[in-house]
Coordinates of C-alpha atoms and ligand atoms in Angstrom, one line a residue:
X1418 CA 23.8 -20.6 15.1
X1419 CA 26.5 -19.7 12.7
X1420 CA 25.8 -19.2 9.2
X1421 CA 27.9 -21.8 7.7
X1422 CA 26.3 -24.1 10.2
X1423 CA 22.3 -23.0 9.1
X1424 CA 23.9 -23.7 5.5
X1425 CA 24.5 -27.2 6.0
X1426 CA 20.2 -27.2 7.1
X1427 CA 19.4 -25.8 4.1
X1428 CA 19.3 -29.4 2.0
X1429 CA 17.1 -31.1 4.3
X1430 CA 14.7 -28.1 4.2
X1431 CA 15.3 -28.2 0.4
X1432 CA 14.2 -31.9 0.7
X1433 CA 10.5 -31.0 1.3
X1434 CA 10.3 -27.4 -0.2
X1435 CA 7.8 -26.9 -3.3
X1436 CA 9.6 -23.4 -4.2
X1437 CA 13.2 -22.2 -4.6
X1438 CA 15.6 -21.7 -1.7
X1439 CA 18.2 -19.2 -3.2
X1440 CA 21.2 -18.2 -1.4
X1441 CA 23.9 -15.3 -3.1
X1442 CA 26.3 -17.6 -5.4
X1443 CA 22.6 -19.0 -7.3
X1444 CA 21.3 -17.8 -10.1
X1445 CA 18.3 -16.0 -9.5
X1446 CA 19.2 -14.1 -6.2
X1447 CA 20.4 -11.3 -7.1
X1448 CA 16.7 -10.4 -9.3
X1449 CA 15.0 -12.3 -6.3
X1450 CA 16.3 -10.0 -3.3
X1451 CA 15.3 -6.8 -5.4
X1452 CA 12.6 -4.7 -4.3
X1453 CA 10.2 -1.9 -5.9
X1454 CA 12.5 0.9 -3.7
X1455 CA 15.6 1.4 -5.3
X1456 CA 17.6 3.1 -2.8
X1457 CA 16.6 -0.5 -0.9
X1458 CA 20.0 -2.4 -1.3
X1459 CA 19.8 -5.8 1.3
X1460 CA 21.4 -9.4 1.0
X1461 CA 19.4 -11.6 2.5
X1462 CA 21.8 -14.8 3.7
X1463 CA 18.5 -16.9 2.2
X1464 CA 15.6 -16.3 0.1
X1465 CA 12.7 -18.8 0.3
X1466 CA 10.5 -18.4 -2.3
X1467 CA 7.5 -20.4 -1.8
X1468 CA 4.8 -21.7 -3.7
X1469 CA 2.1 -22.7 -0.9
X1470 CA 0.8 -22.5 2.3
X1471 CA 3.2 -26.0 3.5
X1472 CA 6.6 -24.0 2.1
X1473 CA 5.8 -20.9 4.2
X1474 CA 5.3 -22.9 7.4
X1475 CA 8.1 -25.1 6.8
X1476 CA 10.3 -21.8 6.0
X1477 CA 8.7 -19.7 9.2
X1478 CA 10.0 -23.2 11.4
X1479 CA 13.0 -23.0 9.6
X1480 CA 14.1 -19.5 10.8
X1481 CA 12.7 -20.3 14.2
X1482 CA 14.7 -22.9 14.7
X1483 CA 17.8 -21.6 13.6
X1484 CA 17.6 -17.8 14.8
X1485 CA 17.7 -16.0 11.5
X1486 CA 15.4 -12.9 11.2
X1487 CA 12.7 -13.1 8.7
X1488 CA 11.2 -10.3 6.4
X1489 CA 8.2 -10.9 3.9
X1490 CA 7.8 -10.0 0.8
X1491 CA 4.4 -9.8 -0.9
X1492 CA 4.3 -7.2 -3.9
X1493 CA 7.8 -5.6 -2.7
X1494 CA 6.0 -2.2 -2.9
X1495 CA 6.6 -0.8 0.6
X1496 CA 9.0 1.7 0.6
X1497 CA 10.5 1.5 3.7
X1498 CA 11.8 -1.5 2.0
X1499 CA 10.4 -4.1 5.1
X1500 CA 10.0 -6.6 2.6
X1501 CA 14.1 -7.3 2.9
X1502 CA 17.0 -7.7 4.9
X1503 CA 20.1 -8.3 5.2
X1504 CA 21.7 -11.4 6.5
X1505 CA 18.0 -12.9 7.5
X1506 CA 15.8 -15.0 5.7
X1507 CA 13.6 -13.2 2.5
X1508 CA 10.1 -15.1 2.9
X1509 CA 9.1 -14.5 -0.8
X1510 CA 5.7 -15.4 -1.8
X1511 CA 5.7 -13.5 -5.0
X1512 CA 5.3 -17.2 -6.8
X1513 CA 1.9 -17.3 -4.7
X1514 CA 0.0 -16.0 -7.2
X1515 CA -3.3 -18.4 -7.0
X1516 CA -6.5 -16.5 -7.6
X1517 CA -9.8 -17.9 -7.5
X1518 CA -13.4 -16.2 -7.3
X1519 CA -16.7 -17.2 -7.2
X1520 CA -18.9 -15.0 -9.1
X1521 CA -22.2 -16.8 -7.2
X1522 CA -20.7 -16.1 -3.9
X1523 CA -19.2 -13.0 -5.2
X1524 CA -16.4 -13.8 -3.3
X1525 CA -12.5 -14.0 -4.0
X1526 CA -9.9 -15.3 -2.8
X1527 CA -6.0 -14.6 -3.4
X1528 CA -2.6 -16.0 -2.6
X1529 CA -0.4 -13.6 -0.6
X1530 CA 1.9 -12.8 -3.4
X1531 CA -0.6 -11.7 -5.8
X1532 CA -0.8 -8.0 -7.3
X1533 CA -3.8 -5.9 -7.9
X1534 CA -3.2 -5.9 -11.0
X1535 CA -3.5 -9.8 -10.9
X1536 CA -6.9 -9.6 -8.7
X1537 CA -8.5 -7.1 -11.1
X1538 CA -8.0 -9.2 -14.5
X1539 CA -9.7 -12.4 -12.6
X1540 CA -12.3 -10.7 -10.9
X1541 CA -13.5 -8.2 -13.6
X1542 CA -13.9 -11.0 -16.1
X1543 CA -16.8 -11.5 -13.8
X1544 CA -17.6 -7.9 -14.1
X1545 CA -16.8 -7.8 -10.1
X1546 CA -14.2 -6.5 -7.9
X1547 CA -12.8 -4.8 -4.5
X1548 CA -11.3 -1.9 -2.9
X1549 CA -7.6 -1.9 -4.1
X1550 CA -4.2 -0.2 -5.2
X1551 CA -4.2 2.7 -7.9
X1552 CA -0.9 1.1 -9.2
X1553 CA -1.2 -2.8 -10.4
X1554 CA 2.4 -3.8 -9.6
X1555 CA 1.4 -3.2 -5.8
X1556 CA 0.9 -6.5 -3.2
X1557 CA -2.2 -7.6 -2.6
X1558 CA -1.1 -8.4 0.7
X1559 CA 0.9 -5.6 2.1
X1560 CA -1.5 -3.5 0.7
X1561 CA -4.5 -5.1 2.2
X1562 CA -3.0 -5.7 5.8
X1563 CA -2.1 -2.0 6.5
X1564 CA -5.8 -0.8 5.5
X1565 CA -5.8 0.0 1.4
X1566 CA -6.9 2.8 -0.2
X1567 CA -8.1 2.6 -3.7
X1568 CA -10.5 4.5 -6.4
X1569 CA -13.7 2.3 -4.6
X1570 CA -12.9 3.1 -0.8
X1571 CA -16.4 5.8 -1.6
X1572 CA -18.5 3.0 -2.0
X1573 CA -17.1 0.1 -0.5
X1574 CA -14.5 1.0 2.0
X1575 CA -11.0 0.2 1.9
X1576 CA -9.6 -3.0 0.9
X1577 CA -10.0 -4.5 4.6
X1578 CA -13.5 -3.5 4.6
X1579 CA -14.1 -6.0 1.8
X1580 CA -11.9 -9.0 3.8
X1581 CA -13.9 -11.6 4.6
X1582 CA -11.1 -14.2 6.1
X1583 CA -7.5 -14.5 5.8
X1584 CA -5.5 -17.8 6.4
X1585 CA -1.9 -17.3 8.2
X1586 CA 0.9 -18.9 9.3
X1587 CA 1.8 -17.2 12.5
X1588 CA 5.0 -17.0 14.4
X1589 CA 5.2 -20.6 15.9
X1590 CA 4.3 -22.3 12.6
X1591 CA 0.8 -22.9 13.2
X1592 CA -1.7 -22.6 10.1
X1593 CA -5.0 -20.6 11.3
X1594 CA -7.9 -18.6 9.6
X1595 CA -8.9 -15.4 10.9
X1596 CA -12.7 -14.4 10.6
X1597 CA -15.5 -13.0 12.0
X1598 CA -16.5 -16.2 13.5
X1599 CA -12.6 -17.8 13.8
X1600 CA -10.6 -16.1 15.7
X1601 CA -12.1 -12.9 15.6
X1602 CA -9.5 -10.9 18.2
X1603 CA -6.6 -11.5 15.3
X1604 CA -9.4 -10.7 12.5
X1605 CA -9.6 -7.6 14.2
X1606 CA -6.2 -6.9 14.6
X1607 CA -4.9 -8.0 10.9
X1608 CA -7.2 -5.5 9.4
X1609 CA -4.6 -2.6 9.5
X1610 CA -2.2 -4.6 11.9
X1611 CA 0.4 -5.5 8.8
X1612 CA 2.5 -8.0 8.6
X1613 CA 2.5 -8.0 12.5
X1614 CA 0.8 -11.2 13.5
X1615 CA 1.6 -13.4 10.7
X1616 CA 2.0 -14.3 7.3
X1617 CA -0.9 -14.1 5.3
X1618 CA -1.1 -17.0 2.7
X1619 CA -4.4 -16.1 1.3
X1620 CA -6.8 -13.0 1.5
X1621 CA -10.5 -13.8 1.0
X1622 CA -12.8 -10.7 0.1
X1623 CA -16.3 -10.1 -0.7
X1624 CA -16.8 -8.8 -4.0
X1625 CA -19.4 -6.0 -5.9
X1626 CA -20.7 -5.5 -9.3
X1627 CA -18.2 -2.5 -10.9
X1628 CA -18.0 -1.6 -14.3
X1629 CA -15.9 -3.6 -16.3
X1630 CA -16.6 0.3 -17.6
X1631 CA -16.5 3.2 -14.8
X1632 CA -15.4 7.2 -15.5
X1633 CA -12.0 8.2 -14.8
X1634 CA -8.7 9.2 -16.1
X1635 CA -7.0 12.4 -15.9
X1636 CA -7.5 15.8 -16.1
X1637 CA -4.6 18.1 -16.1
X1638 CA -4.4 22.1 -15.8
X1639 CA -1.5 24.3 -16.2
X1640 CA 0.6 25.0 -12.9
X1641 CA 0.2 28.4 -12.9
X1642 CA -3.6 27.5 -12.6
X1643 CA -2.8 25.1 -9.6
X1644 CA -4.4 27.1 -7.1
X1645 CA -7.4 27.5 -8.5
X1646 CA -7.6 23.8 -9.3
X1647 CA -7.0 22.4 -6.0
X1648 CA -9.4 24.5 -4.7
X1649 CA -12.0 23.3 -7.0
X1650 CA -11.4 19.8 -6.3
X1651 CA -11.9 20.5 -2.4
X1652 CA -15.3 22.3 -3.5
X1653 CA -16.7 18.8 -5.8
X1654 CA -14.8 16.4 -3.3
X1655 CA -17.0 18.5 -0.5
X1656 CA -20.1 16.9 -1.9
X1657 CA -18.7 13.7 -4.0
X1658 CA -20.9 10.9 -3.8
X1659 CA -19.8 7.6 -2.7
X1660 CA -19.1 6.5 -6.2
X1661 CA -17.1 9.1 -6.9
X1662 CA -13.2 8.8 -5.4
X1663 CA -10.8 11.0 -6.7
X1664 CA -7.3 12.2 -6.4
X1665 CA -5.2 15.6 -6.9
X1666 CA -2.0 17.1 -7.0
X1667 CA 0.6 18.5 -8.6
X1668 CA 3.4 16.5 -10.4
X1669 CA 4.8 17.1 -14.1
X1670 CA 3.7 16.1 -17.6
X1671 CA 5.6 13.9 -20.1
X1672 CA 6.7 17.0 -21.7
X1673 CA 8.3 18.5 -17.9
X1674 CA 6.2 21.0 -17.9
X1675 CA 4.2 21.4 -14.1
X1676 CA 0.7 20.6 -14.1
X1677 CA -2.3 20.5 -11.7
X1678 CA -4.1 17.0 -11.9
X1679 CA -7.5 15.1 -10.8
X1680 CA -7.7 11.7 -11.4
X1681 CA -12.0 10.6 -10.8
X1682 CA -13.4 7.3 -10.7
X1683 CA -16.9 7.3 -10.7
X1684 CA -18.1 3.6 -10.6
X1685 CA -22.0 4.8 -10.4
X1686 CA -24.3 3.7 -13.3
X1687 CA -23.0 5.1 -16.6
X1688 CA -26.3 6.2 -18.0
X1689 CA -27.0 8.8 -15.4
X1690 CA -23.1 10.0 -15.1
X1691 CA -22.3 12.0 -12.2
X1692 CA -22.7 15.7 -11.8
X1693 CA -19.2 16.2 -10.3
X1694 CA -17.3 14.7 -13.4
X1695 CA -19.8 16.9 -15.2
X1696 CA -18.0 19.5 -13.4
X1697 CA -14.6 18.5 -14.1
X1698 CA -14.6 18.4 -17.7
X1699 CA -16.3 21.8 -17.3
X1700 CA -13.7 23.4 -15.6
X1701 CA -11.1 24.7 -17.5
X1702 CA -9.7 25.0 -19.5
X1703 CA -7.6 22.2 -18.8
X1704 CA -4.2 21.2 -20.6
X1705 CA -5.0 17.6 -21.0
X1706 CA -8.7 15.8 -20.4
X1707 CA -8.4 12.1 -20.9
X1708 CA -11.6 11.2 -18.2
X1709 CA -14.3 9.2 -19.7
X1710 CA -15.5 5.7 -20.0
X1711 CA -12.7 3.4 -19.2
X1712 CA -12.4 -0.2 -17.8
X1713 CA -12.0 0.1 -14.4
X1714 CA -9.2 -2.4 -14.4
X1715 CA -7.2 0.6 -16.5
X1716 CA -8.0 3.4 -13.8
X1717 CA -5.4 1.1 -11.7
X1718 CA -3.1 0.8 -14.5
X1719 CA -2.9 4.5 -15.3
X1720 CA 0.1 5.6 -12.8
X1721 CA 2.2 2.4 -13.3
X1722 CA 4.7 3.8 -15.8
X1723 CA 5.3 6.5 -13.4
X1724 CA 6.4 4.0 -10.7
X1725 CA 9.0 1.8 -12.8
X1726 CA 10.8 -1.1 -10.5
X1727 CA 13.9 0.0 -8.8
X1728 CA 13.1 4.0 -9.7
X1729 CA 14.5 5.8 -6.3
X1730 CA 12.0 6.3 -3.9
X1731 CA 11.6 8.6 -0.5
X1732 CA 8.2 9.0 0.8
X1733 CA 6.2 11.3 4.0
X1734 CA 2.6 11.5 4.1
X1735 CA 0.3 12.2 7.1
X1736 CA -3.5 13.0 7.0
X1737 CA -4.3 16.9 6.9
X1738 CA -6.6 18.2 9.8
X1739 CA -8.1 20.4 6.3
X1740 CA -7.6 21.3 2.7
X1741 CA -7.7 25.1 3.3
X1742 CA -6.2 27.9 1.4
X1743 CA -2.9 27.9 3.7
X1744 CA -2.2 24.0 2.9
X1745 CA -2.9 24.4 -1.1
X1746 CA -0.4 27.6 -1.0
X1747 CA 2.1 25.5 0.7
X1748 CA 2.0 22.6 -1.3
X1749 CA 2.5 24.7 -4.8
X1750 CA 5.5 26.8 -3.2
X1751 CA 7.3 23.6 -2.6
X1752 CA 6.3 22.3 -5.8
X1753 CA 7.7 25.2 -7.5
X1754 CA 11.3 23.6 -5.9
X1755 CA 11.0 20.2 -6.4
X1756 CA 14.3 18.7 -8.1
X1757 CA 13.0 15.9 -9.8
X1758 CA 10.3 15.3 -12.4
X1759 CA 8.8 12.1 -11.3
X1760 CA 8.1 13.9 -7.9
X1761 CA 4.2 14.3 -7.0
X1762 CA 2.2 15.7 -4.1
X1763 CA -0.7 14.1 -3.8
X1764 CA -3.5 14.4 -2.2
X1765 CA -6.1 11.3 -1.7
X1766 CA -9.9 11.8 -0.8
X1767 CA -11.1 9.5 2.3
X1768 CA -14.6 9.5 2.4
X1769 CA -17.8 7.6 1.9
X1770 CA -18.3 4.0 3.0
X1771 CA -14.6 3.9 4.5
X1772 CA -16.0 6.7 6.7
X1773 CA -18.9 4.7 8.6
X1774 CA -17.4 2.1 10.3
X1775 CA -16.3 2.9 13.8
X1776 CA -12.4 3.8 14.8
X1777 CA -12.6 0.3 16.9
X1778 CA -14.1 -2.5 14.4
X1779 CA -10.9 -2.8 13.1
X1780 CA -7.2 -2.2 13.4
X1781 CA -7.1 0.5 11.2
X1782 CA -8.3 3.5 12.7
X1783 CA -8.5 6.6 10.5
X1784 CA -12.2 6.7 9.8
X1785 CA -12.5 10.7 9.5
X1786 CA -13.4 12.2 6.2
X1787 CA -10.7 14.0 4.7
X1788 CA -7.3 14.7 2.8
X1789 CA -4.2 12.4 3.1
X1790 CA -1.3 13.7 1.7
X1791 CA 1.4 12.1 0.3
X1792 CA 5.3 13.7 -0.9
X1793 CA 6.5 11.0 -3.7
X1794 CA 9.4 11.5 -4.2
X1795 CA 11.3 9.9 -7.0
X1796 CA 14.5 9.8 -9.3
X1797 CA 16.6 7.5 -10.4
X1798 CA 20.2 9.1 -10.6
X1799 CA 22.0 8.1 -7.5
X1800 CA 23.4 10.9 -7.5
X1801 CA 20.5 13.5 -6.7
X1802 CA 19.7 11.0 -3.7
X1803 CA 20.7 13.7 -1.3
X1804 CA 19.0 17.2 -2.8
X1805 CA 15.7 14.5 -3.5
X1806 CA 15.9 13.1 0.1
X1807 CA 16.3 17.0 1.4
X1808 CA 13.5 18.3 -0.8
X1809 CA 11.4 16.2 0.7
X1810 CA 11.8 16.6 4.6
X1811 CA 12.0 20.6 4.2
X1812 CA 8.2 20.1 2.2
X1813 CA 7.2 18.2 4.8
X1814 CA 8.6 20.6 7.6
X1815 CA 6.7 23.2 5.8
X1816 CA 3.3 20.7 6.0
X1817 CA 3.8 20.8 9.7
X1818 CA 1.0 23.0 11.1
X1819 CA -1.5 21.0 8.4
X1820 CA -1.0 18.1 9.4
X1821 CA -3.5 16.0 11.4
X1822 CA -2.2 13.6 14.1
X1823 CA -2.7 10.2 12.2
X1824 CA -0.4 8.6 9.3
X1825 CA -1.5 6.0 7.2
X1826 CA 1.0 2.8 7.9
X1827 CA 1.7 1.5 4.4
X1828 CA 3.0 4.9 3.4
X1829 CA 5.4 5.2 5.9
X1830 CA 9.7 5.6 5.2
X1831 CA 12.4 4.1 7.0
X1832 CA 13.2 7.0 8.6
X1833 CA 10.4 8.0 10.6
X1834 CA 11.1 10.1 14.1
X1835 CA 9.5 8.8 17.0
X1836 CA 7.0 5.8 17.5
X1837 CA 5.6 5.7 13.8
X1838 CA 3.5 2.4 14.6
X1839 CA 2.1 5.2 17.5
X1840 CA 0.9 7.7 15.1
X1841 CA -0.4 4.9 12.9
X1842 CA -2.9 3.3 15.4
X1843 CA -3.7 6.0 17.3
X1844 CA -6.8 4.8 19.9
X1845 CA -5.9 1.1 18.5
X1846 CA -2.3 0.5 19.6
X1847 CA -3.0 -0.3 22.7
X1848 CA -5.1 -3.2 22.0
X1849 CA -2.8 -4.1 19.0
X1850 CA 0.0 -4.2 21.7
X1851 CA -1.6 -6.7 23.7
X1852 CA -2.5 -8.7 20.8
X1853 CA 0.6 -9.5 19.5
X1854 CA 1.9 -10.2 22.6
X1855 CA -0.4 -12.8 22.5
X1856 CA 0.2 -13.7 19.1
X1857 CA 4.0 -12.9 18.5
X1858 CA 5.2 -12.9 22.1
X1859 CA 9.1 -13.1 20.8
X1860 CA 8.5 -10.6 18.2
X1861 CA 9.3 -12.3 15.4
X1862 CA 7.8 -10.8 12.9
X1863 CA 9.5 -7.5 13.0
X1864 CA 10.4 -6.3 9.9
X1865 CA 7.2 -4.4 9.2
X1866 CA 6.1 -1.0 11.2
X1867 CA 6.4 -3.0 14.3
X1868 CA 4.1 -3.3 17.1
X1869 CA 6.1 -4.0 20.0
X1870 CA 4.6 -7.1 22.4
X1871 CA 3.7 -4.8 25.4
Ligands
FAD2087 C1 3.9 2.8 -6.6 C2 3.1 2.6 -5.3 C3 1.7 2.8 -5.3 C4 1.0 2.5 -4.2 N1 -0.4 2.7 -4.2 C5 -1.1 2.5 -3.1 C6 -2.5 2.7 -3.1 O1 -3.1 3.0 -4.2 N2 -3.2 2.4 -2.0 C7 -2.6 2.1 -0.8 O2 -3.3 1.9 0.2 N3 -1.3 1.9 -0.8 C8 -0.5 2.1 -1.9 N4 0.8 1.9 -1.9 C9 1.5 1.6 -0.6 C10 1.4 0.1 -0.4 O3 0.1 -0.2 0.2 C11 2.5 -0.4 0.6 O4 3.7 -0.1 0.0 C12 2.3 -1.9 0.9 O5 3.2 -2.1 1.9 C13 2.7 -2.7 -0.3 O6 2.4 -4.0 -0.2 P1 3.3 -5.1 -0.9 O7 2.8 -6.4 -0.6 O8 3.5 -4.7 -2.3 O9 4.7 -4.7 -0.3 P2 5.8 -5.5 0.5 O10 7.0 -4.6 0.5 O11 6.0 -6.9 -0.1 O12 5.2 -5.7 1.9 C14 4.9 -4.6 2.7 C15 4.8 -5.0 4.2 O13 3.7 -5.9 4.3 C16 4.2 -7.2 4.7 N5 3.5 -8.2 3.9 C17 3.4 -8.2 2.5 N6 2.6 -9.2 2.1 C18 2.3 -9.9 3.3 C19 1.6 -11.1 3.5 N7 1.0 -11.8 2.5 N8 1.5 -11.5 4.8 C20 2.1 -10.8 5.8 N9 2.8 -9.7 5.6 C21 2.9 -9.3 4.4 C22 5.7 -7.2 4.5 O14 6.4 -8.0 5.3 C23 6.0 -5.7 4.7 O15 6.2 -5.5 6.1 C24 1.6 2.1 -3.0 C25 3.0 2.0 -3.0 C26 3.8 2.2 -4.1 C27 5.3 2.0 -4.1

């Protein structure tokens, strides 16, 4: 159908429609369309910001009827910027913010447009929480449908590891939970799957004791002590506990200056500490040591100001087959010729209770212990787009013979070669094919890392 004749629709949709239905003459759209990624630039011919389950079935109906492609938007975060488009309709459940947990249960429960940020303040006034993002501002449901890594992923797994049911609207407008005991086949393929088989209006997790104090912060050493740093944090991540998650890399300091960082979370009792955080303040001497007691609600607010909205992002990242000598080399000689100083390589540790569960429970399948590593690249003068953009692929050219054969979905750019969603689910895409052909037969929900009906 014509635009100008889905335009005259739009009032009786309007009719029934909690939310707002913004098109680009109304106030509001132009702040509405705009994503984390600024290099992400799309006008969406309508953006239907809901504010409940009702508004995101009528608005899923709404573009099903009248042929417009849809995108969702939870936190905005991804990079590859699917939570846009241009000329389609923005599903934007940002204003689905609900939050509710029950501390006897210890379980939560969370609209799909909340932000970990969000989910930490309401469940750590219960001294609780679950696996999520190391940057507040992130989606709670993005996040949580490609897999989620986060500083409790030792002891708790990732953030689908804590789901206990999610309710969805999928492709046909229908309004079903997904559980162990409710339809288990899209449970199973929703926990990694992404925004693949539906729309997720709320995200129920089970939920642990943690803190509200843990250990963490940052640790910085001077770059030309980089080497010697990232080797020590493959030596203490070799025998971290579960309670102890960690990150390192290499990025710059306020001052510009290049640094070597590891950033612990140990969320273990604080009376005995841990020996490993022992050993980080130990080693040294470092430039800057800011890890100690902390609320662990902080921990995930400690990188925010590094990631400001509409900052210009370009991401690669792919799992490393092993930290060795050869990798940590690489990494500091591109470093040494990175253009911009909100650039970081990073590496994440997967290990612990992520680890144990079996490459076919769920979606997700990279259960191995190891090293993700991740280029984040970042500026925010249009014009270094190109030199930041090139910096990056030659880095990750050089990463080549490192690299392991699996990527971690929610990290991936818009520009990936090949069948990204391939490389993603590995053993699982198969299955996952099959499933949304069962579930999304027409494909509709496409803008994502898309499984492709088989
Ligand atoms: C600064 C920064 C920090 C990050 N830190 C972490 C981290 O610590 N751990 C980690 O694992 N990842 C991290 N990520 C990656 C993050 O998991 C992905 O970017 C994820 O896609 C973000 O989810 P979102 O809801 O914010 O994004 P959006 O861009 O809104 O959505 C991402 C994808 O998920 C779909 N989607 C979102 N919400 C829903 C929903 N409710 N139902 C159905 N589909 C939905 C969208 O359609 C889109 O395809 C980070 C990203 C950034 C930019």
């Amino acid at each position: 159908m014509p635009q100008v004749a889905v335009s005259d629709k739009i009032p009786d949709l309007a009719s029934r429609f909690s939310g707002q239905l913004l098109q680009p003459l109304d106030a509001g759209y132009d702040d509405a369309r705009r994503v984390h990624n600024g290099l992400v630039d799309k006008r969406p011919f309508l953006i239907a910001r809901c504010r409940n389950t009702a508004d995101v079935a009528d608005a899923v109906n709404f573009a099903r009827e009248h042929s417009l492609e849809v995108a969702v938007r939870g936190g905005g975060h991804n990079v590859a910027g699917r939570a846009t488009i241009d000329g389609g309709l923005m599903l934007d459940l940002s204003l689905m913010k609900g939050i509710h947990v029950d501390p006897n249960a210890r379980t939560a429960r969370a609209q799909g447009g909340a932000t970990w940020g969000e989910y930490d303040r309401e469940t750590q006034v219960h001294g609780l929480a679950s696996t999520g993002g190391a940057v507040s501002t992130t989606g709670v449901g993005g996040l949580t449908l490609g897999g989620g890594w986060g500083y409790l992923l030792g002891k708790y797994g990732l953030a689908i590891d804590n789901l206990r049911s999610v309710q969805l609207v999928l492709a046909d407008g229908r309004i079903v939970t997904a559980s162990a005991d409710d339809n288990a086949e899209l449970f199973w393929a929703v926990r990694g799957g992404g925004g693949n088989f539906g729309i997720a209006t709320s995200l129920e997790y089970n939920v642990h004791p943690v803190g509200p104090t843990i250990i963490g912060g940052l640790v910085a050493h001077p770059f030309a002590k980089a080497r010697d740093t990232l080797r020590f944090y493959r030596d203490i991540t070799a025998s971290a506990p579960d309670e102890l998650t960690s990150v390192a890399g290499v990025l710059r300091g306020p001052d510009g200056s290049m640094l070597a960082a590891l950033v612990p979370c140990y969320c273990g009792p604080l009376s005995s500490g841990d020996p490993a955080v022992k050993q980080i303040k130990t080693f040294g001497p470092p430039v800057l040591d800011a890890v100690g007691p902390m609320p662990y609600a902080s921990i995930n607010q400690l990188m925010d100001a590094a990631y400001p909205k509409g900052a210009l992002n370009y991401w690669k990242s792919s799992f490393l087959s092993s930290l060795s000598d050869e990798v940590i080399n690489t990494m500091i000689d591109c470093y040494a010729r990175v253009p911009s100083p909100m650039t970081a390589i990073a590496l994440e540790h997967w290990h612990g209770a992520t680890t144990r569960v079996a490459v076919g429970d769920t979606a997700f399948p990279h259960r191995a212990v190891g090293y993700n590593m991740l280029l984040v690249s970042e500026w925010t003068n249009p014009a270094d787009t190109e030199r930041n953009i090139a910096w990056t692929r030659e880095s990750y050219a050089a990463m080549q013979p490192f690299i392991a054969s699996g990527r971690y979905v929610n990290y991936l750019d818009d520009d990936e070669a090949g069948d990204p969603a391939a490389e993603a689910y590995g053993p699982n895409y198969a299955r996952l094919r099959q499933l949304k052909t069962k579930f999304d037969p027409t494909n509709f929900f496409h803008m994502n890392q898309n499984i492709r009906p088989a």
